[in-house]
Amino acid sequence: MNKSFEYSGRDNLDVMSLAKNYNNEIYQWLASGLSKKNSVLDYGAGQGEFFNRFKIICPKTYALEPDSSMHICYNKNQVFESLTDINEKFNLIYSVNVFEHIPDDKLIVNQLKHYLKNENSIIRIFVPARQELYSAMDRKVGHYRRYSKTQLKELFYKNGYKVHSCKYFDFLGYFAAFAYKYINKSGDIDSKGLVFYDNYVFPISLFLDKFFSYFIGKNLILEASLVVEKVDE
């Protein structure tokens, strides 16, 4: 993600804001265990869907958004265009539906290590899962990939992190996305269909995640921290 970046799927981003239950569940996971004294970085913050919630409980919440056209959503002292603009370290770094847009995700994973305060600091990542679901929507919004569970875990394991958990999210969403791949060739998200799914299907999917999150789902959620090398005395 660099300073020339411009997000190509802004209309889909607007529609996804209608998925209230879906976004609330993601936020609850992202914010678990935080206190108001913690410092937080939203990496790839978009229009502030999660940033605006975090800043209520954690005043020291900052956004990194490489698409400068979205900076109007933030106070100028709380948003950055590049990691090189940041001189702070954080208790939590999170990223929602961003890594799939990055050609060299290994580079970013390595860079983010330098922005975690210590071994107790956490990074939480939410990404689209399962390459077989790759569709016109993925192409439209500029996704380079959808992740497998092994692929995502290895991305962090091999770059200096300890992975605490990695599991699937939205079990029924997998099957909805599979059907969408063949039915919808435009890549657009139907707002009425999304709201129906969010209100009536997603709560059931969330319940089923209790049983199937280690096997399959539309997304993956990962939590990791730094591996601290022991120094021989």
PDB file of C-alpha atoms in Angstrom, residues 125-212:
ATOM      1  CA  ILE A 125      -6.383  -9.623  11.092  1.00  0.00           C
ATOM      2  CA  PHE A 126      -9.671 -10.240   9.265  1.00  0.00           C
ATOM      3  CA  VAL A 127      -9.448 -11.376   5.620  1.00  0.00           C
ATOM      4  CA  PRO A 128     -11.541 -13.123   2.948  1.00  0.00           C
ATOM      5  CA  ALA A 129     -11.033 -16.891   2.901  1.00  0.00           C
ATOM      6  CA  ARG A 130     -10.924 -19.724   0.391  1.00  0.00           C
ATOM      7  CA  GLN A 131      -9.583 -19.069  -3.092  1.00  0.00           C
ATOM      8  CA  GLU A 132     -12.353 -21.178  -4.635  1.00  0.00           C
ATOM      9  CA  LEU A 133     -14.723 -18.331  -3.690  1.00  0.00           C
ATOM     10  CA  TYR A 134     -12.754 -15.778  -5.736  1.00  0.00           C
ATOM     11  CA  SER A 135     -15.377 -13.976  -7.831  1.00  0.00           C
ATOM     12  CA  ALA A 136     -16.158 -10.890  -9.890  1.00  0.00           C
ATOM     13  CA  MET A 137     -16.471  -8.960  -6.625  1.00  0.00           C
ATOM     14  CA  ASP A 138     -12.878  -9.830  -5.688  1.00  0.00           C
ATOM     15  CA  ARG A 139     -11.683  -8.684  -9.100  1.00  0.00           C
ATOM     16  CA  LYS A 140     -13.706  -5.488  -8.921  1.00  0.00           C
ATOM     17  CA  VAL A 141     -12.280  -4.357  -5.589  1.00  0.00           C
ATOM     18  CA  GLY A 142      -8.703  -5.379  -6.375  1.00  0.00           C
ATOM     19  CA  HIS A 143      -8.166  -8.541  -4.350  1.00  0.00           C
ATOM     20  CA  TYR A 144      -4.931 -10.376  -5.120  1.00  0.00           C
ATOM     21  CA  ARG A 145      -6.030 -13.450  -3.188  1.00  0.00           C
ATOM     22  CA  ARG A 146      -8.372 -15.076  -0.730  1.00  0.00           C
ATOM     23  CA  TYR A 147      -6.502 -16.834   2.066  1.00  0.00           C
ATOM     24  CA  SER A 148      -6.409 -20.420   3.206  1.00  0.00           C
ATOM     25  CA  LYS A 149      -6.031 -21.054   6.913  1.00  0.00           C
ATOM     26  CA  THR A 150      -2.561 -22.540   6.427  1.00  0.00           C
ATOM     27  CA  GLN A 151      -1.486 -19.666   4.187  1.00  0.00           C
ATOM     28  CA  LEU A 152      -2.515 -17.006   6.706  1.00  0.00           C
ATOM     29  CA  LYS A 153      -0.931 -18.746   9.681  1.00  0.00           C
ATOM     30  CA  GLU A 154       2.337 -19.266   7.809  1.00  0.00           C
ATOM     31  CA  LEU A 155       2.380 -15.610   6.750  1.00  0.00           C
ATOM     32  CA  PHE A 156       2.749 -14.694  10.410  1.00  0.00           C
ATOM     33  CA  TYR A 157       4.659 -17.725  11.707  1.00  0.00           C
ATOM     34  CA  LYS A 158       7.409 -17.245   9.135  1.00  0.00           C
ATOM     35  CA  ASN A 159       7.752 -13.532   9.780  1.00  0.00           C
ATOM     36  CA  GLY A 160       8.407 -13.389  13.504  1.00  0.00           C
ATOM     37  CA  TYR A 161       4.985 -13.792  15.132  1.00  0.00           C
ATOM     38  CA  LYS A 162       3.386 -16.212  17.529  1.00  0.00           C
ATOM     39  CA  VAL A 163      -0.107 -17.110  16.281  1.00  0.00           C
ATOM     40  CA  HIS A 164      -2.582 -17.414  19.153  1.00  0.00           C
ATOM     41  CA  SER A 165      -5.617 -18.304  17.051  1.00  0.00           C
ATOM     42  CA  CYS A 166      -6.688 -18.593  13.440  1.00  0.00           C
ATOM     43  CA  LYS A 167     -10.193 -19.711  12.526  1.00  0.00           C
ATOM     44  CA  TYR A 168     -12.938 -19.289   9.990  1.00  0.00           C
ATOM     45  CA  PHE A 169     -15.783 -16.799  10.335  1.00  0.00           C
ATOM     46  CA  ASP A 170     -19.311 -16.879   8.841  1.00  0.00           C
ATOM     47  CA  PHE A 171     -19.951 -20.548   8.069  1.00  0.00           C
ATOM     48  CA  LEU A 172     -23.108 -20.012   6.008  1.00  0.00           C
ATOM     49  CA  GLY A 173     -21.435 -17.102   4.240  1.00  0.00           C
ATOM     50  CA  TYR A 174     -19.167 -19.641   2.540  1.00  0.00           C
ATOM     51  CA  PHE A 175     -22.117 -21.203   0.738  1.00  0.00           C
ATOM     52  CA  ALA A 176     -23.713 -17.827  -0.011  1.00  0.00           C
ATOM     53  CA  ALA A 177     -20.436 -16.607  -1.518  1.00  0.00           C
ATOM     54  CA  PHE A 178     -20.088 -19.795  -3.563  1.00  0.00           C
ATOM     55  CA  ALA A 179     -23.549 -19.246  -5.077  1.00  0.00           C
ATOM     56  CA  TYR A 180     -22.830 -15.521  -5.572  1.00  0.00           C
ATOM     57  CA  LYS A 181     -19.723 -16.377  -7.592  1.00  0.00           C
ATOM     58  CA  TYR A 182     -21.839 -18.020 -10.300  1.00  0.00           C
ATOM     59  CA  ILE A 183     -24.982 -15.890 -10.084  1.00  0.00           C
ATOM     60  CA  ASN A 184     -23.527 -12.379  -9.903  1.00  0.00           C
ATOM     61  CA  LYS A 185     -21.062 -11.484 -12.655  1.00  0.00           C
ATOM     62  CA  SER A 186     -20.989  -7.717 -12.017  1.00  0.00           C
ATOM     63  CA  GLY A 187     -19.128  -7.810  -8.698  1.00  0.00           C
ATOM     64  CA  ASP A 188     -21.708  -5.520  -7.100  1.00  0.00           C
ATOM     65  CA  ILE A 189     -23.275  -6.284  -3.725  1.00  0.00           C
ATOM     66  CA  ASP A 190     -27.066  -6.176  -3.610  1.00  0.00           C
ATOM     67  CA  SER A 191     -27.996  -4.026  -0.612  1.00  0.00           C
ATOM     68  CA  LYS A 192     -31.394  -5.662  -0.011  1.00  0.00           C
ATOM     69  CA  GLY A 193     -29.917  -9.136  -0.161  1.00  0.00           C
ATOM     70  CA  LEU A 194     -27.120  -8.111   2.186  1.00  0.00           C
ATOM     71  CA  VAL A 195     -29.506  -6.661   4.774  1.00  0.00           C
ATOM     72  CA  PHE A 196     -31.690  -9.788   4.597  1.00  0.00           C
ATOM     73  CA  TYR A 197     -28.635 -12.013   5.114  1.00  0.00           C
ATOM     74  CA  ASP A 198     -27.394  -9.831   7.964  1.00  0.00           C
ATOM     75  CA  ASN A 199     -30.718  -9.827   9.801  1.00  0.00           C
ATOM     76  CA  TYR A 200     -31.901 -13.396   9.285  1.00  0.00           C
ATOM     77  CA  VAL A 201     -29.070 -15.665   8.134  1.00  0.00           C
ATOM     78  CA  PHE A 202     -25.945 -14.268   9.784  1.00  0.00           C
ATOM     79  CA  PRO A 203     -27.188 -14.833  13.374  1.00  0.00           C
ATOM     80  CA  ILE A 204     -27.627 -18.526  12.504  1.00  0.00           C
ATOM     81  CA  SER A 205     -24.235 -18.585  10.802  1.00  0.00           C
ATOM     82  CA  LEU A 206     -22.662 -17.067  13.903  1.00  0.00           C
ATOM     83  CA  PHE A 207     -24.144 -19.842  16.031  1.00  0.00           C
ATOM     84  CA  LEU A 208     -22.847 -22.492  13.616  1.00  0.00           C
ATOM     85  CA  ASP A 209     -19.379 -20.942  13.782  1.00  0.00           C
ATOM     86  CA  LYS A 210     -19.145 -22.417  17.282  1.00  0.00           C
ATOM     87  CA  PHE A 211     -18.988 -25.846  15.669  1.00  0.00           C
ATOM     88  CA  PHE A 212     -17.450 -25.233  12.240  1.00  0.00           C
TER      89      PHE A 212
END
